[in-house]
C-alpha positions in Angstrom: -0.1 0.2 0.0 1.2 3.6 -1.0 2.6 5.0 2.1 1.5 8.6 0.7 -2.4 7.7 0.3 -2.6 8.5 4.4 -1.8 12.4 3.7 -5.3 13.2 2.1 -5.5 17.1 0.7 -7.6 19.0 3.3 -10.5 20.1 1.3 -11.1 16.4 -0.2 -10.4 15.1 3.3 -13.4 17.0 4.7 -15.5 15.4 1.7 -14.3 12.3 2.4 -15.0 12.4 6.1 -18.5 13.5 5.7 -21.2 11.0 5.9 -22.3 9.6 2.7 -25.8 10.9 2.9 -24.7 14.4 3.1 -22.7 14.4 0.3 -23.8 16.4 -2.8 -22.6 16.4 -6.2 -20.8 19.5 -6.3 -17.1 20.2 -7.2 -14.8 20.9 -4.1 -13.3 24.4 -4.1 -9.7 24.1 -5.2 -7.0 24.6 -2.8 -5.5 28.5 -2.9 -2.9 28.8 -5.3 0.8 28.8 -4.1 4.0 29.8 -6.0 4.6 25.9 -5.8 1.3 24.5 -6.9 1.3 27.3 -9.7 4.9 26.2 -10.8 3.5 22.7 -10.6 0.5 23.6 -13.0 2.6 25.3 -15.5 5.0 22.3 -15.7 1.9 19.9 -16.2 0.4 22.4 -18.7 3.6 21.7 -20.7 3.5 18.3 -20.5 0.1 17.5 -21.3 0.6 19.7 -24.2 3.7 17.6 -25.6 1.8 14.2 -24.6 -0.9 15.6 -26.9 1.3 16.2 -29.7 3.1 12.7 -29.2 -0.6 11.0 -29.5 -1.4 13.1 -32.6 1.8 11.9 -34.1 1.1 8.4 -33.4 -2.1 8.2 -34.7 -1.2 5.8 -37.6 0.0 3.1 -34.9 -3.5 3.8 -33.4 -5.3 3.1 -36.5 -3.2 0.1 -37.6 -4.3 -1.6 -34.0 -7.7 -0.7 -34.4 -7.9 -2.2 -37.9 -5.9 -5.1 -37.2 -8.3 -6.2 -33.9 -11.1 -5.5 -36.3 -10.0 -7.9 -38.9 -9.5 -10.7 -36.2 -13.0 -10.4 -34.8 -12.2 -12.8 -31.8 -14.8 -13.8 -29.1 -14.2 -14.1 -25.7 -11.4 -16.2 -24.4 -10.4 -17.1 -28.2 -8.4 -13.5 -28.7 -5.3 -15.3 -29.5 -4.3 -13.3 -32.8 -5.4 -9.9 -30.7 -3.2 -11.1 -27.7 -0.4 -11.6 -29.8 -0.2 -8.5 -31.6 -0.7 -6.6 -28.4 2.1 -8.4 -26.5 4.5 -8.1 -29.4 4.1 -4.3 -29.6 4.3 -3.9 -25.7 7.4 -5.7 -25.8 8.9 -4.0 -28.3 8.4 -0.8 -26.6 10.2 -2.0 -23.3 7.4 -3.2 -21.1 7.8 -6.6 -19.5 4.7 -8.9 -20.2 3.3 -11.7 -18.0 1.3 -13.8 -20.4 -1.3 -16.2 -19.4 -2.3 -14.5 -16.1 -4.9 -16.5 -14.2 -4.1 -19.4 -16.5 -6.3 -17.4 -19.3 -4.4 -18.2 -22.3 -5.2 -14.4 -23.7 -5.0 -12.6 -20.5 -1.7 -10.7 -20.0 -0.4 -7.9 -17.6 2.4 -5.6 -19.1 4.3 -3.5 -16.7 6.7 -0.5 -17.3 8.8 1.7 -14.6 9.1 1.3 -11.0 7.7 2.5 -7.7 4.7 4.6 -6.9 2.0 5.4 -8.1 0.8 2.3 -10.1 -1.7 3.4 -13.0 -3.5 0.4 -14.6 -4.9 0.7 -17.8 -7.6 -1.4 -19.2 -10.0 -2.0 -22.1 -11.7 -5.0 -23.5 -10.8 -6.4 -26.9 -13.3 -9.3 -27.4 -16.0 -9.5 -30.4 -19.5 -10.9 -30.6 -21.2 -13.5 -32.4 -23.0 -13.1 -35.8 -21.8 -9.3 -36.0 -19.3 -9.6 -39.0 -19.3 -6.4 -41.3 -17.5 -4.6 -44.1 -16.3 -1.5 -42.4 -17.3 2.1 -43.8 -20.2 0.8 -45.9 -23.4 2.0 -44.6 -25.8 -1.4 -45.5 -26.1 -4.7 -43.7 -23.2 -7.1 -45.3 -21.1 -9.4 -43.7 -17.6 -9.9 -44.3 -18.0 -13.9 -43.3 -21.7 -14.7 -43.3 -23.0 -15.3 -39.6 -19.5 -14.8 -38.4 -18.3 -12.8 -35.2 -17.3 -9.3 -35.6 -16.7 -6.3 -33.3 -20.5 -5.6 -33.0 -19.8 -3.1 -30.1 -16.5 -1.6 -30.9 -13.9 -3.6 -28.4 -11.3 -3.4 -31.1 -10.6 0.3 -30.3 -9.7 0.4 -26.6 -6.5 -1.3 -26.3 -5.1 0.8 -29.1 -5.9 4.3 -26.9 -4.5 2.5 -24.0 -1.2 1.8 -25.9 -1.0 5.4 -27.3 -1.4 7.3 -23.7 1.2 4.6 -22.1 3.7 5.0 -25.0 3.3 8.9 -24.6 3.4 9.1 -21.0 6.2 6.9 -20.7 8.5 8.8 -23.0 8.0 11.9 -20.6 8.5 9.8 -17.6 11.9 8.8 -19.0 13.2 12.1 -19.6 11.7 13.8 -16.6 12.8 10.8 -14.3 9.0 10.8 -13.1 8.8 7.9 -10.6 5.6 5.2 -11.2 4.5 2.3 -12.7 2.2 1.9 -15.8 0.3 -1.5 -16.1 -1.8 -2.5 -19.3 -4.3 -5.6 -19.2 -6.8 -6.6 -21.5 -10.8 -7.4 -20.7 -10.8 -10.9 -21.7 -14.4 -12.0 -22.4 -15.9 -9.3 -21.5 -19.0 -9.9 -23.3 -19.7 -12.9 -21.2 -18.2 -11.2 -18.0 -15.6 -14.0 -18.2 -12.3 -12.5 -16.5 -12.2 -9.2 -14.5 -13.9 -11.0 -11.4 -11.3 -13.4 -11.6 -8.5 -11.2 -11.9 -9.6 -9.3 -8.9 -9.7 -12.6 -6.9 -6.1 -13.8 -8.1 -4.5 -10.6 -7.1 -3.9 -8.4 -10.6 -4.9 -5.3 -8.6 -3.3 -5.9 -5.1 -0.7 -3.1 -5.3 -2.6 -0.9 -7.8 -3.2 2.9 -6.9 -5.9 3.5 -9.5 -7.1 2.2 -12.7 -8.2 4.0 -15.5 -10.6 2.1 -17.8 -11.8 2.8 -21.4 -14.7 1.9 -23.2 -16.2 2.6 -26.7 -18.6 5.1 -26.7 -20.3 8.1 -28.8 -19.2 10.7 -26.7 -16.3 11.7 -24.8 -17.0 11.7 -21.2 -16.9 10.1 -17.6 -18.8 9.7 -14.4 -18.7 9.1 -10.9 -20.5 7.2 -8.1 -23.0 4.4 -8.7 -23.6 3.8 -12.4 -26.5 2.9 -14.5 -25.9 -0.6 -14.9 -26.5 -3.8 -13.2 -24.5 -6.6 -11.4 -24.7 -9.8 -13.2 -24.2 -13.6 -12.7 -23.8 -15.8 -15.8 -24.5 -19.5 -15.1 -25.0 -23.0 -17.0 -27.4 -24.9 -15.8 -26.7 -28.6 -17.0 -29.3 -31.5 -16.6 -28.9 -35.4 -17.2 -31.6 -38.0 -18.3 -32.2 -41.0 -20.1 -31.9 -41.6 -23.8 -34.4 -43.9 -25.8 -36.0 -44.0 -28.7 -38.3 -41.1 -29.1 -40.8 -43.2 -31.0 -40.2 -46.8 -30.0 -39.7 -46.6 -26.3 -40.1 -42.8 -25.4 -41.5 -44.1 -21.9 -38.0 -45.5 -21.1 -36.6 -41.9 -21.5 -35.8 -39.2 -19.5 -35.7 -35.7 -21.3 -33.0 -33.6 -20.0 -34.5 -31.0 -22.8 -37.9 -31.5 -21.1 -36.0 -30.2 -17.7 -34.5 -27.1 -19.7 -37.8 -26.2 -21.1 -39.6 -26.6 -17.7 -37.0 -24.5 -16.1 -37.5 -21.6 -18.5 -41.3 -21.7 -18.2 -41.0 -21.7 -14.5 -38.5 -18.9 -14.6 -40.7 -16.6 -17.0 -43.8 -17.1 -14.8 -41.7 -16.3 -11.5 -40.3 -13.4 -13.5 -43.6 -11.3 -13.0 -43.0 -11.1 -9.4 -39.4 -10.0 -9.4 -38.2 -6.5 -9.1 -38.4 -4.1 -11.8 -34.7 -3.6 -11.5 -33.9 -7.2 -12.4 -33.0 -7.9 -16.2 -32.8 -11.8 -17.1 -32.3 -13.8 -20.1 -31.4 -17.3 -21.4 -30.3 -19.2 -24.3 -30.4 -23.1 -24.7 -26.8 -23.9 -25.2 -27.2 -27.9 -25.7 -30.6 -29.5 -26.6 -29.9 -32.8 -27.6 -28.8 -34.1 -30.9 -31.7 -35.3 -32.8 -35.4 -35.6 -32.5 -35.7 -39.4 -32.8 -33.4 -39.7 -29.7 -34.7 -38.5 -26.0 -32.1 -35.9 -25.0 -29.7 -37.2 -22.2 -28.2 -34.3 -21.6 -29.4 -30.5 -22.2 -27.8 -26.8 -21.1 -29.2 -23.7 -20.5 -27.2 -20.7 -20.1 -28.9 -17.5 -18.0 -27.9 -14.0 -17.3 -29.3 -12.9 -14.0 -28.7 -9.3 -13.3 -30.1 -7.2 -10.5 -28.6 -3.7 -8.9 -26.9 -4.9 -5.5 -25.3 -7.9 -4.2 -28.3 -9.1 -1.8 -30.7 -9.1 -4.8 -28.3 -10.9 -7.1 -28.0 -13.6 -4.7 -31.8 -13.7 -4.2 -32.0 -14.1 -8.2 -29.4 -17.1 -7.8 -31.2 -19.0 -5.1 -34.7 -18.8 -6.9 -33.0 -19.8 -10.1 -31.4 -22.5 -8.4 -34.8 -23.9 -7.1 -36.8 -23.7 -10.0 -33.8 -25.9 -11.6 -34.3 -28.6 -9.0 -38.0 -28.5 -9.6 -37.4 -28.8 -13.4 -35.3 -32.0 -12.6 -37.8 -33.4 -10.1 -40.8 -33.1 -12.6 -39.2 -34.6 -15.4 -37.2 -37.5 -13.2 -33.8 -35.9 -14.5 -30.8 -34.7 -12.5 -29.5 -31.3 -12.3 -26.0 -32.3 -12.9 -24.4 -29.0 -12.5 -24.6 -25.3 -11.8 -21.7 -23.6 -13.3 -20.8 -20.0 -12.8 -18.6 -19.0 -15.8 -18.8 -14.9 -15.1 -19.8 -12.4 -12.6 -19.8 -8.7 -12.5 -20.8 -6.1 -9.3 -22.5 -3.0 -9.6 -20.2 -0.2 -10.8 -19.1 2.4 -8.4 -16.3 4.9 -9.9 -14.5 7.5 -8.2 -15.5 10.8 -7.6 -11.9 12.6 -7.5 -10.5 10.5 -10.6 -13.6 11.3 -12.5 -13.4 14.9 -11.6 -9.6 15.2 -12.6 -10.4 13.4 -16.2 -13.4 15.5 -16.8 -11.3 18.6 -16.7 -8.9 17.0 -19.2 -12.1 16.0 -21.3 -12.8 19.6 -21.8 -9.3 20.5 -22.5 -9.1 17.8 -25.1 -12.6 18.3 -26.4 -14.4 16.3 -29.5 -12.0 15.5 -32.9 -12.7 17.7 -35.6 -15.2 15.5 -37.9 -15.1 16.0 -41.5 -18.1 15.7 -43.5 -17.4 12.4 -44.6 -17.6 11.2 -40.8 -20.8 12.8 -40.2 -22.1 11.5 -43.9 -21.2 8.1 -42.5 -22.9 8.5 -39.3 -26.1 9.9 -40.6 -26.4 7.0 -43.1 -26.1 4.4 -40.4 -28.6 6.1 -37.8 -30.8 6.3 -41.2 -30.1 2.6 -41.5 -31.3 1.7 -38.1 -34.4 3.8 -37.9 -32.4 6.2 -35.6 -32.6 9.9 -35.8 -29.9 11.1 -38.2 -28.5 13.8 -35.9 -24.7 12.5 -36.8 -22.0 12.7 -34.8 -21.5 14.4 -30.9 -20.8 18.0 -31.3 -19.7 18.9 -27.7 -18.2 16.8 -24.8 -20.3 15.0 -22.1 -20.7 16.8 -18.6 -19.5 14.7 -15.8 -22.4 12.5 -14.6 -23.4 12.4 -11.3 -24.5 9.1 -9.6 -27.8 7.6 -10.5 -30.5 7.6 -8.1 -31.9 4.4 -6.8 -35.4 5.4 -7.4 -34.6 6.3 -11.1 -32.8 3.0 -11.8 -34.8 0.3 -14.1 -32.3 -1.9 -15.2 -29.5 -2.1 -17.7 -26.4 -3.8 -19.1 -23.1 -4.9 -17.2 -19.6 -4.8 -17.3 -17.4 -6.7 -15.0 -15.1 -3.5 -14.3 -17.7 -3.4 -11.7 -15.5 -5.8 -9.6 -12.2 -3.7 -10.4 -14.1 -0.7 -9.0 -14.6 -2.1 -5.7 -11.1 -3.4 -5.5 -9.4 0.0 -6.3 -10.3 3.3 -7.0 -11.6 3.1 -11.0 -13.2 5.4 -13.4 -14.1 4.7 -17.1 -13.9 6.9 -19.7 -16.2 6.7 -22.9 -14.6 7.8 -26.1 -16.2 8.8 -29.4 -15.2 6.1 -31.6 -18.8 4.9 -32.6 -22.0 6.4 -34.0 -24.6 7.5 -31.7 -28.3 5.8 -31.8 -27.4 2.1 -32.5 -28.6 -0.7 -31.0 -25.7 -2.0 -29.6 -24.6 -5.7 -29.8 -25.5 -5.3 -33.6 -23.5 -5.6 -36.9 -24.6 -1.8 -37.3 -22.3 -1.0 -34.5 -19.0 -2.5 -36.3 -19.5 -0.2 -39.5 -17.8 2.6 -38.1 -15.1 0.8 -36.2 -12.5 0.3 -38.8 -12.5 3.7 -40.3 -11.2 7.2 -39.6 -14.1 8.1 -37.4 -13.0 5.4 -34.9 -9.1 6.4 -35.2 -9.8 9.9 -34.3 -12.2 9.0 -31.6 -9.5 6.8 -29.8 -6.8 9.4 -30.4 -8.9 11.9 -28.5 -9.5 9.2 -25.7 -5.7 8.6 -25.6 -4.9 12.4 -25.0 -7.4 12.4 -21.9 -6.1 9.4 -20.7 -2.5 10.7 -21.1 -3.3 14.0 -19.4 -4.9 12.4 -16.4 -2.2 10.0 -15.8 0.3 12.8 -15.8 -2.2 14.7 -13.1 -2.0 11.6 -10.6 2.1 10.9 -11.5 2.9 14.7 -10.5 0.5 15.1 -7.7 0.5 12.5 -5.1 -2.1 14.2 -2.9 -4.5 13.5 -5.7 -4.0 9.7 -5.3 -4.6 10.4 -1.6 -7.8 11.8 -2.1 -9.0 9.1 -4.6 -8.3 6.6 -1.8 -10.0 9.0 0.7 -13.2 8.8 -1.4 -12.8 5.0 -1.9 -12.3 4.6 1.9 -14.7 6.8 3.7 -17.4 7.3 1.2 -17.7 4.4 -1.3 -17.0 1.5 1.1 -18.1 3.0 4.1 -20.9 0.8 4.1 -20.9 -1.5 1.3 -18.6 -4.2 1.3 -17.6 -6.3 -1.5 -18.1 -9.6 -1.7 -17.1 -12.0 -4.8 -20.2 -13.3 -6.8 -17.8 -16.0 -7.6 -17.2 -19.2 -5.6 -13.9 -20.5 -4.7 -14.2 -23.5 -7.2 -15.3 -21.1 -10.1 -12.6 -21.0 -12.8 -12.3 -19.0 -16.0 -14.4 -20.7 -18.7 -11.7 -20.7 -21.3 -13.2 -23.4 -23.4 -16.0 -21.0 -24.7 -16.2 -19.9 -28.2 -13.5 -22.3 -29.3 -15.6 -24.3 -31.8 -17.3 -21.3 -33.0 -13.8 -19.5 -33.9 -12.5 -22.8 -35.2 -15.5 -22.9 -37.6 -15.0 -19.4 -38.8 -11.3 -18.5 -38.2 -10.2 -20.1 -41.6 -12.9 -17.9 -43.5 -11.6 -14.5 -41.5 -8.3 -15.2 -42.2 -8.6 -14.4 -45.7 -9.4 -10.5 -44.3 -6.4 -10.1 -41.9 -5.2 -6.8 -42.1 -1.7 -6.5 -43.5 -0.2 -3.0 -42.4 3.0 -4.0 -44.2 1.2 -3.7 -47.6 -1.5 -1.6 -47.3 -1.9 2.0 -45.3 -5.3 1.3 -43.7 -7.7 -1.6 -43.7 -10.2 0.3 -45.7 -7.4 0.3 -48.6 -6.8 -3.2 -48.2 -10.4 -4.0 -48.9 -11.0 -1.6 -51.6 -13.5 0.4 -49.7 -14.1 4.3 -50.3 -14.9 6.1 -47.4 -17.8 6.6 -46.7 -19.7 4.2 -49.0 -23.2 5.1 -49.0 -25.5 2.9 -51.4 -28.2 4.8 -53.2 -31.7 4.8 -52.3 -33.2 1.4 -53.3 -29.7 0.1 -54.4 -28.1 -3.1 -53.2 -24.9 -3.4 -51.1 -22.0 -2.7 -53.3 -19.2 -5.5 -53.1 -15.9 -4.4 -52.0 -13.3 -4.6 -54.5 -11.4 -7.2 -52.2 -14.3 -9.6 -52.4 -14.3 -9.5 -56.2 -10.5 -10.6 -56.5 -9.9 -14.2 -57.0 
C-alpha cells in the first residue's frame, strides 16, 4: 500500500470524512494557489501539450491496432491473434509482459517503470457472435456470413491505452518521474468472463488507480453508482436417459424437458421479481436429433440486479426452479456452473473530476463531412434520428438515483471498481443511436471516425495519468473517497465461488469454424496504409436509395 495515501489534501479530506448521505454532487473548491502549485500547474500544462502532440503523431499506430483487431474479430477467451499483436507491440516498446494471467491463454499484464503510483490501464478486446460486417459501408453486409465481429467496438480500446502509455512513458523517462504503468486486456467481457477472476487472484493488489476505457458515442466520464446492473452468468446442465423417441419414449427421461420447464418456471416467476432485474437465457445444448430422447441439455442464464443481496436472491430462485424442473422430469440437475460475474459499478469521484477537466481541455475530434455522412447514413439505416456525431463533450455524470434505476447492461469493470479506485473513460469511436451488440455498430469501427475518437480518448487518458503521477495528493484523495465514502457501508463480496474457474473453453468451436474464413481478411499493415485500402472500400460508401450493398473490391478478387 502506498505510503502517501494517508496524507489526504484538506479540502477533499473534509469531503471524504462527511457521512455518505450528506454528500452533494458539487465540485470541491480548489486549494488556494501558491508558488509551488502554480509552478506545478505550469509544468503540467507543458507536459500535457507534449503528450497530446505525441499521441497525434502516433495516430497511424493507433489506427493500425484498431484495424488489425477489427480484422481478427475474435470472440471471448479466443482472442489469440489480438493478444499476440498487443504483447509483441508492448515488448518491443520496453514493457515486461506476464502472459496467461490466471491461466487464461489470452490474458496478460504488461508493466513499465518502478515505484508509486501504480496506474493500471485496461480495455476490452473481444467481439460478438454474428456481427461480421464490412467497415465503412452503410448497409448490412457481413464479411463472413454469420461470422463473429466487432459489433460493439472493443477493437479500439487497447489501441487508446497503448497510445497514452507510450506517450506518458517517454515523458517519465526524460523527466525521471517515478511510477509504474500497467496494461491489461478485458478478456471475454461480453460474457463477463475474466475481470472478477483478475480481482480475486490479485491483479490489482498493489495498484493505486485504474483508468478504464470503453468505446462510446461521446467523450465523457462519471462517478458514483452507475446505470448498470450486477450480473451472474450461469450454466444449468441436466442429465436424463436416452431412448428411441418413437419406439420406446417411456424409457427415456428428457434433459431438454427439464430445460424447457425451467425456462417456463422462470418466466412465470419473473412476473413477481423487482422492476430493476433483467434476466435472459439461451439453450446451448438441446440434444442431438429428434428421434433420440435428449440425455443431456444445458441452458445459459444471465441474472442481473442492482446490488449483491438481490443478485444472490435471484441465484437462489433460479437454483430452486432448476431443482424443481429436474424433479418434474425425473432427470438430474448435473451442475450449476458460474462462468462469469460482475458487481454493479461505482466510480471514483476524485479521478472522474480530474479526468473531466482533461476531457474539456481535449474536446471532440474535428469531424469531417465524410465522418458525419457515414454517421447519418448508419443512423437512418437502423431507424434512429440522423443527428450525426456528437458536437460537444459530455458533462460529468453524477451518481444515478436508486429510485430512477430500472435495470440495464453490465460490465465486469464493476468488480475492479470495488477493489481499487477506478473510472471509465467513454470515447467517441462509434455512432450515436445504434442498437448495440449489432452488426451496425461495426460499420464505423475500422474507419477514420474510430481512429479519431480513440486518439482523442488517448489524449485524455495520458493527461489524467500525468495529473496523478505528478500530484501524489490526488492519489491520496482518490483513496480517501474510496475508503470513507464508497466502501463506508458497502463491502465487496465476490459473486464467484472458490471453485469457479475461467471458462476458457467457451467459443473455441465457433472460432474454429469461422477463423479459416476470417483469415482471408486479416489486415496486413506492411502492404496497405489502412484496412479500408486493403479491402478496396471508399470512405464513406453510402448506397443510393433502393440500391443493394456494393461489393468491396477485395471481395471481387480471385
